[in-house]
Amino acid sequence: MKKQNILKGSIILMISAVVAKGFGALFKIPLTNLLGGVGMSYFSCAYSLFLPVYALTATGLSSAVARMTAQSSALGMYANIRRIRSTALLLFTGVGLLGSAAVYLLAYPFSLLSTGGTEAVPALMMIAPAVLFGCITAVERGYYEGMSNMYPTALSQAAEGAVKVAAGLWLCGFVDSHGSAIMAHFPSVTDTRALSAAAGILGVSLSSLGAVLFFVVMALFRRTFRGGEEHIQSRREIARELALTALPVGVSSVVTNLTSLVDMWTVIACISRFGCGRGVPAAVAPEDVPNFVYGSFAGIALTVFNLVPSVTNMLGKGALPTITAAWSSRDRAALEAGTAQALVTAAAMAVPSAFGLGVLAPEVLHLLFPLQSDEVELCISALRLLMAGMVCLCLSFPVFSLLQAVGRSSAPLKIMLAGAAVKLVGNLALVPLLGADGAAISTSLCYAVILAVSLTVYIRVSGAALPVGALLKVLYAGAMCGGAAYLAKGICTRAGVSGIIYTAVSAAAGAVMYLVSLGLLSLKRPKRRALCDT
């Protein structure tokens, strides 16, 4: 097996992450158009239970297996590598079975607690097998990554995304178009949208199964290394090391999903008890209002909100080795240069996106969700209020990596817990008054607190200076981007241009102004010449 260097492996994983996010958007946006706000509340309810269970069981597993495999590979302990893989598969197949059983058994009480009814139960049951399949896939990806071969991870992610889009959308559309006939087989379900959401979720489970089958095929062509060091760890030692490595990462990942759980529990509960302050179309039935608001916010506003952070999340991984080396060698100049590069690059992507989406929120949402005009109207102001939080979240990801690099790996977990507390208090105070807008404000406050605290801790520990000047330049250029998009939007409106051309022209004007402004601000002023001696 030809091993890949760090740069090549990182590029492969980054491209695969972008492809996976692209498939995710291709799945989520049409699905929202099919399900609507209420249907997306059932879908999001299933994900809200699945994600913490999956995070706890499988999130840290790939890195744990990869780390142990890489250590054994470096020492030529090929027999031990086979023992690590078989032990991990055996152990985490059992863990995955327990996780799937937990999701399945909790489906009824979780749906009742979260939505006030049982309509989300089919979706929760359909997503349960994905926990098991995810654990098996995580072991296989970790094995190949530990052998410095990133292609299987990238290809399996692409296969998983393709199956999810094809199977999930087809199944959801089939149930949606044959609702009456299918409802006859499920007398306990009273809402067709619940079965449509369950069909879409089944596509997620099938995509996880597709990734497992991909690795089954890969096993037929896998080269088995022989010879080398014959020392083999006991299965008990391997299991203990896997658990000690994977569990902290899993717990941290559970904490990052707390904000979605807070939204699910508080938005529906607060609106059910106190009503919705504003923004609900008159056509929505009163009994559907809590699920409509939550489903619209989670399925539309948060879907668009998460697009940019999912890309900037990769920046911290690139900065981690550089900052670690600089911190270990006490190289202050390299430390500050790496810090500036990570923060400014994240800001350069996040700030113009926030200004642009803020100005073009109605156009972007109507373009992406053309069949859900009521849901879009509810989410326009919410998306705008989320933009400050999006910038803070984009900057928080690299800061978390910087904290890990300087030996404060536990700090992000504590900071995220503090942010989740802010989110909870904000939702309880604001959702009864403002509905989805209140949830958006509390989300932005949550990530603002997370960024402020994480930067404070990092500066205190590292002693690095923040690139304030460069960040202010990016902020100014982003404001110019928003202004140009707003002016172009007005010109197009007066000229009678509409639709995708209208949106594209406004976005292009903002992008050009941003690049020009940033370029002009980045030009170095010529130094004044000293007076010549006469």
Short mmCIF file of C-alpha atoms in Angstrom, two decimals:
data_model
loop_
_atom_site.label_atom_id
_atom_site.label_comp_id
_atom_site.label_asym_id
_atom_site.label_seq_id
_atom_site.Cartn_x
_atom_site.Cartn_y
_atom_site.Cartn_z
CA MET A 1 0.00 0.00 0.00
CA LYS A 2 1.53 3.32 -1.04
CA LYS A 3 1.27 5.77 1.82
CA GLN A 4 0.27 9.40 1.30
CA ASN A 5 2.06 12.35 2.83
CA ILE A 6 0.32 14.78 5.19
CA LEU A 7 -0.45 17.41 2.56
CA LYS A 8 -1.88 14.95 0.06
CA GLY A 9 -3.94 13.17 2.69
CA SER A 10 -5.32 16.46 4.02
CA ILE A 11 -6.32 17.59 0.53
CA ILE A 12 -8.09 14.29 -0.13
CA LEU A 13 -10.04 14.53 3.13
CA MET A 14 -10.94 18.20 2.54
CA ILE A 15 -12.25 17.46 -0.94
CA SER A 16 -14.23 14.50 0.39
CA ALA A 17 -15.71 16.72 3.13
CA VAL A 18 -16.81 19.30 0.56
CA VAL A 19 -18.35 16.55 -1.61
CA ALA A 20 -20.13 15.10 1.43
CA LYS A 21 -21.53 18.52 2.35
CA GLY A 22 -22.63 18.98 -1.25
CA PHE A 23 -24.55 15.72 -1.14
CA GLY A 24 -25.99 16.79 2.20
CA ALA A 25 -27.32 20.00 0.68
CA LEU A 26 -28.70 18.10 -2.32
CA PHE A 27 -30.54 15.88 0.13
CA LYS A 28 -31.72 18.35 2.76
CA ILE A 29 -32.99 21.17 0.53
CA PRO A 30 -35.28 19.08 -1.74
CA LEU A 31 -36.38 17.09 1.30
CA THR A 32 -37.50 20.29 3.03
CA ASN A 33 -39.44 21.25 -0.08
CA LEU A 34 -41.21 17.87 0.07
CA LEU A 35 -41.90 17.75 3.81
CA GLY A 36 -42.60 21.36 4.71
CA GLY A 37 -42.21 22.81 8.18
CA VAL A 38 -44.25 20.22 10.09
CA GLY A 39 -42.71 17.26 8.27
CA MET A 40 -39.22 18.62 8.92
CA SER A 41 -40.03 18.81 12.63
CA TYR A 42 -40.48 14.99 12.64
CA PHE A 43 -37.29 14.57 10.59
CA SER A 44 -35.30 16.93 12.86
CA CYS A 45 -36.67 15.20 15.97
CA ALA A 46 -35.21 11.89 14.75
CA TYR A 47 -31.84 13.52 14.06
CA SER A 48 -31.87 15.22 17.48
CA LEU A 49 -31.85 11.81 19.21
CA PHE A 50 -29.63 10.07 16.65
CA LEU A 51 -26.78 12.62 16.66
CA PRO A 52 -25.90 12.48 20.38
CA VAL A 53 -26.06 8.67 20.41
CA TYR A 54 -23.97 8.46 17.24
CA ALA A 55 -21.51 11.06 18.58
CA LEU A 56 -20.99 9.11 21.80
CA THR A 57 -20.55 5.73 20.10
CA ALA A 58 -18.76 6.44 16.82
CA THR A 59 -17.40 10.00 16.49
CA GLY A 60 -14.04 9.46 18.19
CA LEU A 61 -13.66 5.91 16.94
CA SER A 62 -12.01 6.62 13.58
CA SER A 63 -9.26 8.73 15.14
CA ALA A 64 -8.68 6.17 17.90
CA VAL A 65 -8.32 3.27 15.45
CA ALA A 66 -6.20 5.41 13.12
CA ARG A 67 -3.84 6.41 15.93
CA MET A 68 -3.30 2.84 17.14
CA THR A 69 -2.95 1.51 13.59
CA ALA A 70 -0.40 4.19 12.68
CA GLN A 71 1.68 3.43 15.78
CA SER A 72 1.78 -0.29 14.99
CA SER A 73 2.47 0.36 11.32
CA ALA A 74 5.45 2.56 12.17
CA LEU A 75 6.90 -0.30 14.23
CA GLY A 76 6.14 -2.93 11.60
CA MET A 77 3.67 -4.68 13.92
CA TYR A 78 1.37 -5.92 11.14
CA ALA A 79 -0.08 -8.80 13.14
CA ASN A 80 -1.04 -6.30 15.84
CA ILE A 81 -2.77 -4.12 13.24
CA ARG A 82 -4.99 -7.06 12.30
CA ARG A 83 -5.72 -7.63 15.99
CA ILE A 84 -6.61 -3.93 16.46
CA ARG A 85 -9.03 -3.98 13.52
CA SER A 86 -10.75 -7.23 14.54
CA THR A 87 -11.02 -6.15 18.18
CA ALA A 88 -12.43 -2.76 17.24
CA LEU A 89 -14.97 -4.35 14.91
CA LEU A 90 -16.06 -6.83 17.55
CA LEU A 91 -16.25 -4.28 20.36
CA PHE A 92 -17.96 -1.48 18.47
CA THR A 93 -20.39 -3.73 16.63
CA GLY A 94 -21.67 -4.51 20.10
CA VAL A 95 -21.64 -0.81 21.03
CA GLY A 96 -23.45 0.02 17.80
CA LEU A 97 -26.11 -2.59 18.50
CA LEU A 98 -26.68 -1.08 21.93
CA GLY A 99 -26.88 2.41 20.44
CA SER A 100 -29.37 1.32 17.78
CA ALA A 101 -31.45 -0.46 20.41
CA ALA A 102 -31.40 2.67 22.59
CA VAL A 103 -32.69 4.88 19.75
CA TYR A 104 -35.38 2.33 18.87
CA LEU A 105 -36.57 1.85 22.46
CA LEU A 106 -36.52 5.58 23.20
CA ALA A 107 -38.50 6.44 20.06
CA TYR A 108 -41.91 6.59 21.71
CA PRO A 109 -41.03 8.47 24.93
CA PHE A 110 -38.63 10.81 23.12
CA SER A 111 -41.25 11.72 20.51
CA LEU A 112 -43.85 12.27 23.22
CA LEU A 113 -41.51 14.43 25.26
CA SER A 114 -40.20 16.45 22.31
CA THR A 115 -43.21 17.00 20.08
CA GLY A 116 -46.08 16.29 22.43
CA GLY A 117 -47.26 13.41 20.23
CA THR A 118 -46.14 10.17 18.60
CA GLU A 119 -45.92 11.28 14.97
CA ALA A 120 -42.09 11.31 15.07
CA VAL A 121 -41.90 7.66 16.21
CA PRO A 122 -41.63 6.14 12.68
CA ALA A 123 -38.74 8.45 11.79
CA LEU A 124 -36.94 7.67 15.04
CA MET A 125 -37.28 3.93 14.43
CA MET A 126 -36.04 4.22 10.86
CA ILE A 127 -32.82 5.99 11.87
CA ALA A 128 -31.92 3.50 14.62
CA PRO A 129 -29.87 1.10 12.38
CA ALA A 130 -27.62 3.98 11.27
CA VAL A 131 -25.87 3.91 14.67
CA LEU A 132 -24.70 0.32 14.13
CA PHE A 133 -23.65 0.91 10.52
CA GLY A 134 -21.86 4.11 11.54
CA CYS A 135 -19.76 2.30 14.15
CA ILE A 136 -18.65 -0.36 11.65
CA THR A 137 -17.81 2.29 9.06
CA ALA A 138 -15.83 4.32 11.61
CA VAL A 139 -13.60 1.32 12.39
CA GLU A 140 -12.87 0.68 8.70
CA ARG A 141 -12.14 4.34 7.98
CA GLY A 142 -9.82 4.51 10.96
CA TYR A 143 -7.93 1.43 9.77
CA TYR A 144 -7.21 2.87 6.33
CA GLU A 145 -6.40 6.34 7.68
CA GLY A 146 -3.93 4.75 10.09
CA MET A 147 -2.28 3.08 7.11
CA SER A 148 -2.00 6.58 5.50
CA ASN A 149 -4.51 5.75 2.77
CA MET A 150 -7.25 8.38 2.69
CA TYR A 151 -8.95 7.25 -0.51
CA PRO A 152 -11.26 4.67 1.13
CA THR A 153 -12.58 7.30 3.55
CA ALA A 154 -13.15 9.78 0.73
CA LEU A 155 -14.81 7.25 -1.57
CA SER A 156 -17.00 5.81 1.17
CA GLN A 157 -18.23 9.30 2.08
CA ALA A 158 -19.09 9.93 -1.57
CA ALA A 159 -20.91 6.60 -1.82
CA GLU A 160 -22.78 7.31 1.39
CA GLY A 161 -23.87 10.74 0.16
CA ALA A 162 -25.00 9.45 -3.22
CA VAL A 163 -27.12 6.68 -1.66
CA LYS A 164 -28.66 9.14 0.78
CA VAL A 165 -29.70 11.53 -1.97
CA ALA A 166 -31.03 8.83 -4.31
CA ALA A 167 -32.75 6.57 -1.77
CA GLY A 168 -33.92 9.21 0.68
CA LEU A 169 -35.51 11.54 -1.87
CA TRP A 170 -37.06 8.70 -3.90
CA LEU A 171 -38.56 7.02 -0.83
CA CYS A 172 -39.86 10.31 0.54
CA GLY A 173 -41.39 11.26 -2.82
CA PHE A 174 -42.96 7.80 -3.21
CA VAL A 175 -44.63 7.97 0.20
CA ASP A 176 -45.73 11.54 -0.43
CA SER A 177 -47.42 10.61 -3.70
CA HIS A 178 -49.00 7.38 -2.37
CA GLY A 179 -49.89 8.65 1.08
CA SER A 180 -53.45 7.32 1.31
CA ALA A 181 -52.54 3.78 0.30
CA ILE A 182 -49.55 3.62 2.65
CA MET A 183 -51.44 5.16 5.57
CA ALA A 184 -53.79 2.17 5.49
CA HIS A 185 -50.91 -0.03 6.67
CA PHE A 186 -50.07 2.29 9.61
CA PRO A 187 -53.34 2.86 11.50
CA SER A 188 -51.53 4.42 14.47
CA VAL A 189 -50.14 7.25 12.30
CA THR A 190 -52.52 10.12 11.55
CA ASP A 191 -50.25 12.42 9.53
CA THR A 192 -48.88 11.48 6.10
CA ARG A 193 -45.97 13.85 6.67
CA ALA A 194 -44.78 11.63 9.51
CA LEU A 195 -44.45 8.66 7.14
CA SER A 196 -42.78 10.84 4.49
CA ALA A 197 -40.22 11.99 7.07
CA ALA A 198 -39.64 8.37 8.11
CA ALA A 199 -39.06 7.44 4.45
CA GLY A 200 -36.48 10.21 4.11
CA ILE A 201 -34.76 9.05 7.31
CA LEU A 202 -34.72 5.48 5.98
CA GLY A 203 -32.57 6.83 3.15
CA VAL A 204 -30.04 7.95 5.79
CA SER A 205 -29.88 4.44 7.27
CA LEU A 206 -29.55 2.91 3.80
CA SER A 207 -26.69 5.29 3.02
CA SER A 208 -24.87 4.09 6.16
CA LEU A 209 -25.43 0.51 5.02
CA GLY A 210 -24.04 1.49 1.61
CA ALA A 211 -20.82 2.67 3.27
CA VAL A 212 -20.52 -0.66 5.11
CA LEU A 213 -20.99 -2.58 1.84
CA PHE A 214 -18.33 -0.38 0.24
CA PHE A 215 -15.80 -1.56 2.82
CA VAL A 216 -16.92 -5.17 2.38
CA VAL A 217 -15.96 -4.85 -1.29
CA MET A 218 -12.72 -3.08 -0.33
CA ALA A 219 -11.81 -6.04 1.90
CA LEU A 220 -11.71 -8.29 -1.18
CA PHE A 221 -8.86 -6.20 -2.58
CA ARG A 222 -7.08 -5.29 0.66
CA ARG A 223 -3.44 -6.25 0.83
CA THR A 224 -2.51 -8.19 3.95
CA PHE A 225 0.93 -7.34 5.32
CA ARG A 226 2.98 -10.20 6.75
CA GLY A 227 6.19 -10.38 8.71
CA GLY A 228 7.59 -7.60 10.86
CA GLU A 229 7.41 -7.42 14.63
CA GLU A 230 5.41 -10.33 16.02
CA HIS A 231 4.42 -8.68 19.31
CA ILE A 232 0.64 -8.61 19.68
CA GLN A 233 -1.33 -6.71 22.32
CA SER A 234 -4.08 -8.49 24.17
CA ARG A 235 -7.64 -7.72 23.17
CA ARG A 236 -8.21 -6.29 26.64
CA GLU A 237 -5.34 -3.81 26.21
CA ILE A 238 -6.57 -2.79 22.76
CA ALA A 239 -10.16 -2.33 23.94
CA ARG A 240 -9.02 -0.24 26.90
CA GLU A 241 -6.85 2.02 24.74
CA LEU A 242 -9.61 2.43 22.15
CA ALA A 243 -12.11 3.42 24.84
CA LEU A 244 -9.74 5.86 26.55
CA THR A 245 -8.97 7.55 23.22
CA ALA A 246 -12.43 7.59 21.67
CA LEU A 247 -14.60 8.40 24.69
CA PRO A 248 -13.37 11.98 25.39
CA VAL A 249 -13.84 12.90 21.73
CA GLY A 250 -17.32 11.38 21.77
CA VAL A 251 -18.31 13.27 24.91
CA SER A 252 -17.09 16.55 23.38
CA SER A 253 -19.07 15.82 20.24
CA VAL A 254 -22.21 15.18 22.31
CA VAL A 255 -21.79 18.63 23.85
CA THR A 256 -21.57 20.26 20.41
CA ASN A 257 -24.99 18.77 19.62
CA LEU A 258 -26.60 20.22 22.73
CA THR A 259 -27.77 23.37 20.93
CA SER A 260 -29.91 21.33 18.53
CA LEU A 261 -31.42 19.43 21.46
CA VAL A 262 -32.12 22.71 23.25
CA ASP A 263 -33.93 24.01 20.17
CA MET A 264 -36.03 20.88 19.81
CA TRP A 265 -37.11 20.76 23.44
CA THR A 266 -37.60 24.45 24.11
CA VAL A 267 -39.02 25.79 20.83
CA ILE A 268 -41.84 23.25 20.68
CA ALA A 269 -42.50 23.34 24.44
CA CYS A 270 -42.43 27.14 24.75
CA ILE A 271 -44.73 27.72 21.77
CA SER A 272 -47.10 24.97 22.91
CA ARG A 273 -47.37 26.58 26.33
CA PHE A 274 -47.11 30.31 25.62
CA GLY A 275 -47.89 30.60 21.92
CA CYS A 276 -45.73 32.19 19.21
CA GLY A 277 -45.13 35.90 19.39
CA ARG A 278 -45.02 36.52 15.65
CA GLY A 279 -44.21 35.22 12.19
CA VAL A 280 -46.66 32.32 11.84
CA PRO A 281 -48.78 32.43 8.63
CA ALA A 282 -52.52 32.44 9.14
CA ALA A 283 -52.90 29.31 7.01
CA VAL A 284 -51.11 27.13 9.60
CA ALA A 285 -53.52 25.23 11.86
CA PRO A 286 -53.14 26.19 15.55
CA GLU A 287 -52.26 22.63 16.59
CA ASP A 288 -49.46 22.57 13.98
CA VAL A 289 -47.85 25.87 15.02
CA PRO A 290 -45.17 24.46 17.44
CA ASN A 291 -43.98 21.81 14.98
CA PHE A 292 -44.27 24.24 12.07
CA VAL A 293 -42.02 26.83 13.75
CA TYR A 294 -39.45 24.30 14.94
CA GLY A 295 -39.38 22.38 11.65
CA SER A 296 -39.04 25.56 9.59
CA PHE A 297 -36.26 26.93 11.80
CA ALA A 298 -34.31 23.65 11.95
CA GLY A 299 -34.94 22.56 8.36
CA ILE A 300 -34.49 25.90 6.58
CA ALA A 301 -32.75 28.59 8.65
CA LEU A 302 -30.24 26.27 10.37
CA THR A 303 -29.58 24.33 7.16
CA VAL A 304 -28.39 27.50 5.41
CA PHE A 305 -26.68 28.70 8.59
CA ASN A 306 -24.50 25.56 8.77
CA LEU A 307 -23.24 25.64 5.17
CA VAL A 308 -20.26 27.96 5.71
CA PRO A 309 -19.15 26.63 9.14
CA SER A 310 -19.03 23.11 7.69
CA VAL A 311 -16.28 24.33 5.33
CA THR A 312 -14.31 26.51 7.78
CA ASN A 313 -14.29 23.59 10.21
CA MET A 314 -11.43 22.16 8.13
CA LEU A 315 -9.17 25.20 8.72
CA GLY A 316 -8.39 24.28 12.31
CA LYS A 317 -7.03 20.89 11.27
CA GLY A 318 -4.53 22.60 8.98
CA ALA A 319 -3.37 25.00 11.70
CA LEU A 320 -3.00 22.36 14.42
CA PRO A 321 0.44 20.94 13.43
CA THR A 322 1.95 24.40 12.86
CA ILE A 323 0.76 25.82 16.18
CA THR A 324 1.78 22.65 18.02
CA ALA A 325 5.31 22.86 16.62
CA ALA A 326 5.57 26.59 17.38
CA TRP A 327 4.29 26.09 20.93
CA SER A 328 6.68 23.21 21.58
CA SER A 329 9.69 25.16 20.30
CA ARG A 330 8.60 28.42 22.01
CA ASP A 331 8.67 30.18 18.63
CA ARG A 332 6.45 33.20 19.36
CA ALA A 333 6.68 34.61 15.82
CA ALA A 334 5.53 31.33 14.24
CA LEU A 335 2.80 31.00 16.88
CA GLU A 336 1.36 34.43 16.11
CA ALA A 337 1.71 33.93 12.35
CA GLY A 338 -0.18 30.62 12.52
CA THR A 339 -2.84 32.13 14.76
CA ALA A 340 -3.33 35.05 12.39
CA GLN A 341 -3.52 32.80 9.36
CA ALA A 342 -6.18 30.54 10.89
CA LEU A 343 -8.38 33.38 12.19
CA VAL A 344 -8.11 35.69 9.19
CA THR A 345 -8.75 32.87 6.70
CA ALA A 346 -11.87 31.82 8.60
CA ALA A 347 -13.05 35.43 8.83
CA ALA A 348 -12.35 36.03 5.14
CA MET A 349 -14.80 33.23 4.29
CA ALA A 350 -17.40 33.87 6.99
CA VAL A 351 -17.79 37.67 7.02
CA PRO A 352 -18.74 38.26 3.35
CA SER A 353 -21.01 35.20 3.46
CA ALA A 354 -22.79 36.66 6.50
CA PHE A 355 -23.28 40.09 4.92
CA GLY A 356 -24.34 38.59 1.61
CA LEU A 357 -26.83 36.17 3.13
CA GLY A 358 -28.15 38.91 5.37
CA VAL A 359 -28.92 41.16 2.41
CA LEU A 360 -30.17 38.41 0.10
CA ALA A 361 -31.93 36.23 2.67
CA PRO A 362 -35.38 36.37 0.99
CA GLU A 363 -33.98 35.68 -2.46
CA VAL A 364 -31.68 32.84 -1.36
CA LEU A 365 -34.36 31.10 0.70
CA HIS A 366 -37.05 31.38 -1.98
CA LEU A 367 -34.53 30.07 -4.53
CA LEU A 368 -33.55 27.07 -2.40
CA PHE A 369 -37.04 26.30 -1.07
CA PRO A 370 -39.45 27.39 -3.80
CA LEU A 371 -42.30 25.13 -2.63
CA GLN A 372 -42.32 26.29 0.98
CA SER A 373 -43.23 29.98 0.82
CA ASP A 374 -44.85 30.05 4.29
CA GLU A 375 -41.84 28.41 5.92
CA VAL A 376 -39.46 30.75 4.09
CA GLU A 377 -41.33 33.86 5.24
CA LEU A 378 -41.00 32.65 8.81
CA CYS A 379 -37.24 32.12 8.42
CA ILE A 380 -36.12 35.29 6.60
CA SER A 381 -35.59 37.44 9.69
CA ALA A 382 -34.36 34.41 11.66
CA LEU A 383 -31.63 33.75 9.09
CA ARG A 384 -30.52 37.38 9.24
CA LEU A 385 -30.32 37.22 13.02
CA LEU A 386 -28.23 34.05 12.74
CA MET A 387 -25.51 35.67 10.65
CA ALA A 388 -23.57 37.15 13.59
CA GLY A 389 -23.60 33.73 15.21
CA MET A 390 -22.40 32.14 11.98
CA VAL A 391 -19.29 34.36 11.94
CA CYS A 392 -18.60 33.54 15.60
CA LEU A 393 -19.02 29.81 14.96
CA CYS A 394 -16.71 29.90 11.93
CA LEU A 395 -14.00 31.57 14.03
CA SER A 396 -14.58 29.27 17.01
CA PHE A 397 -13.61 26.11 15.10
CA PRO A 398 -9.97 27.15 14.47
CA VAL A 399 -9.70 28.59 18.00
CA PHE A 400 -10.67 25.19 19.43
CA SER A 401 -7.87 23.59 17.40
CA LEU A 402 -5.46 26.26 18.63
CA LEU A 403 -6.42 25.46 22.23
CA GLN A 404 -5.71 21.79 21.61
CA ALA A 405 -2.34 22.71 20.11
CA VAL A 406 -1.26 24.58 23.26
CA GLY A 407 -2.30 21.77 25.57
CA ARG A 408 -5.81 22.90 26.56
CA SER A 409 -7.76 20.05 24.93
CA SER A 410 -10.40 20.05 27.68
CA ALA A 411 -11.20 23.76 27.34
CA PRO A 412 -13.54 23.47 24.30
CA LEU A 413 -15.77 21.02 26.18
CA LYS A 414 -16.22 23.41 29.12
CA ILE A 415 -16.72 26.39 26.82
CA MET A 416 -19.36 24.58 24.78
CA LEU A 417 -21.23 23.72 27.98
CA ALA A 418 -21.26 27.41 28.92
CA GLY A 419 -22.53 28.29 25.44
CA ALA A 420 -25.28 25.67 25.67
CA ALA A 421 -26.39 27.22 28.98
CA VAL A 422 -26.64 30.62 27.29
CA LYS A 423 -28.64 29.03 24.49
CA LEU A 424 -31.05 27.41 26.94
CA VAL A 425 -31.69 30.60 28.91
CA GLY A 426 -32.02 32.62 25.70
CA ASN A 427 -34.56 30.25 24.20
CA LEU A 428 -36.67 30.17 27.35
CA ALA A 429 -36.71 33.97 27.50
CA LEU A 430 -37.03 34.86 23.81
CA VAL A 431 -38.92 32.09 21.99
CA PRO A 432 -42.28 32.85 23.69
CA LEU A 433 -41.91 36.50 22.61
CA LEU A 434 -40.30 36.20 19.18
CA GLY A 435 -40.75 32.61 18.00
CA ALA A 436 -38.07 31.51 15.53
CA ASP A 437 -36.41 34.93 15.75
CA GLY A 438 -35.90 34.35 19.47
CA ALA A 439 -34.21 31.01 18.79
CA ALA A 440 -31.97 32.73 16.23
CA ILE A 441 -30.95 35.48 18.65
CA SER A 442 -30.11 32.98 21.38
CA THR A 443 -28.04 30.95 18.89
CA SER A 444 -25.99 34.01 17.95
CA LEU A 445 -25.53 34.91 21.63
CA CYS A 446 -24.45 31.33 22.34
CA TYR A 447 -21.70 31.33 19.71
CA ALA A 448 -20.62 34.89 20.58
CA VAL A 449 -20.01 33.78 24.18
CA ILE A 450 -18.19 30.66 22.96
CA LEU A 451 -15.88 32.72 20.71
CA ALA A 452 -15.20 35.38 23.34
CA VAL A 453 -14.36 32.88 26.07
CA SER A 454 -12.25 30.63 23.82
CA LEU A 455 -10.22 33.59 22.53
CA THR A 456 -9.70 34.85 26.07
CA VAL A 457 -8.43 31.46 27.23
CA TYR A 458 -6.18 31.06 24.19
CA ILE A 459 -4.61 34.51 24.55
CA ARG A 460 -4.01 33.99 28.27
CA VAL A 461 -2.36 30.60 27.73
CA SER A 462 -0.37 31.29 24.56
CA GLY A 463 0.40 34.99 24.98
CA ALA A 464 -0.23 35.46 21.25
CA ALA A 465 -1.55 38.78 19.95
CA LEU A 466 -4.70 38.77 17.86
CA PRO A 467 -4.54 40.09 14.27
CA VAL A 468 -7.01 42.88 15.07
CA GLY A 469 -5.97 45.06 12.13
CA ALA A 470 -6.40 42.27 9.58
CA LEU A 471 -9.75 41.25 11.05
CA LEU A 472 -11.01 44.84 10.89
CA LYS A 473 -10.02 45.00 7.22
CA VAL A 474 -12.02 41.83 6.53
CA LEU A 475 -14.99 43.29 8.43
CA TYR A 476 -14.86 46.52 6.43
CA ALA A 477 -14.57 44.65 3.12
CA GLY A 478 -17.51 42.45 4.19
CA ALA A 479 -19.62 45.54 4.89
CA MET A 480 -18.74 46.87 1.42
CA CYS A 481 -19.78 43.50 0.00
CA GLY A 482 -23.17 43.77 1.69
CA GLY A 483 -23.58 47.37 0.52
CA ALA A 484 -22.79 46.48 -3.09
CA ALA A 485 -25.22 43.55 -3.01
CA TYR A 486 -27.91 45.85 -1.59
CA LEU A 487 -27.36 48.48 -4.30
CA ALA A 488 -27.36 45.85 -7.06
CA LYS A 489 -30.55 44.42 -5.58
CA GLY A 490 -32.23 47.83 -5.81
CA ILE A 491 -31.08 48.37 -9.39
CA CYS A 492 -32.36 44.96 -10.45
CA THR A 493 -35.71 45.63 -8.77
CA ARG A 494 -36.15 48.92 -10.63
CA ALA A 495 -35.10 47.29 -13.90
CA GLY A 496 -37.69 44.53 -13.51
CA VAL A 497 -35.11 41.72 -13.24
CA SER A 498 -36.21 38.83 -11.04
CA GLY A 499 -35.51 35.21 -10.21
CA ILE A 500 -32.12 33.58 -10.29
CA ILE A 501 -30.59 36.33 -12.48
CA TYR A 502 -31.58 38.93 -9.88
CA THR A 503 -29.93 36.92 -7.11
CA ALA A 504 -26.83 36.07 -9.16
CA VAL A 505 -26.21 39.69 -10.20
CA SER A 506 -26.55 40.93 -6.61
CA ALA A 507 -24.26 38.20 -5.28
CA ALA A 508 -21.68 38.83 -8.02
CA ALA A 509 -21.68 42.57 -7.30
CA GLY A 510 -21.08 41.89 -3.62
CA ALA A 511 -18.28 39.41 -4.35
CA VAL A 512 -16.48 41.78 -6.73
CA MET A 513 -16.71 44.68 -4.27
CA TYR A 514 -15.44 42.45 -1.47
CA LEU A 515 -12.39 41.31 -3.43
CA VAL A 516 -11.62 44.84 -4.62
CA SER A 517 -11.99 46.29 -1.11
CA LEU A 518 -9.88 43.58 0.45
CA GLY A 519 -7.24 43.99 -2.25
CA LEU A 520 -7.03 47.74 -1.76
CA LEU A 521 -6.85 47.43 2.02
CA SER A 522 -4.09 44.83 1.72
CA LEU A 523 -1.83 47.03 -0.40
CA LYS A 524 1.20 48.13 1.50
CA ARG A 525 1.80 51.84 1.65
CA PRO A 526 5.14 52.86 0.13
CA LYS A 527 7.66 53.97 2.67
CA ARG A 528 8.60 57.63 2.61
CA ARG A 529 11.99 58.22 1.18
CA ALA A 530 14.53 59.82 3.44
CA LEU A 531 15.70 63.30 2.44
CA CYS A 532 18.90 63.13 0.47
CA ASP A 533 21.89 64.93 1.84
CA THR A 534 22.51 68.08 -0.12
#
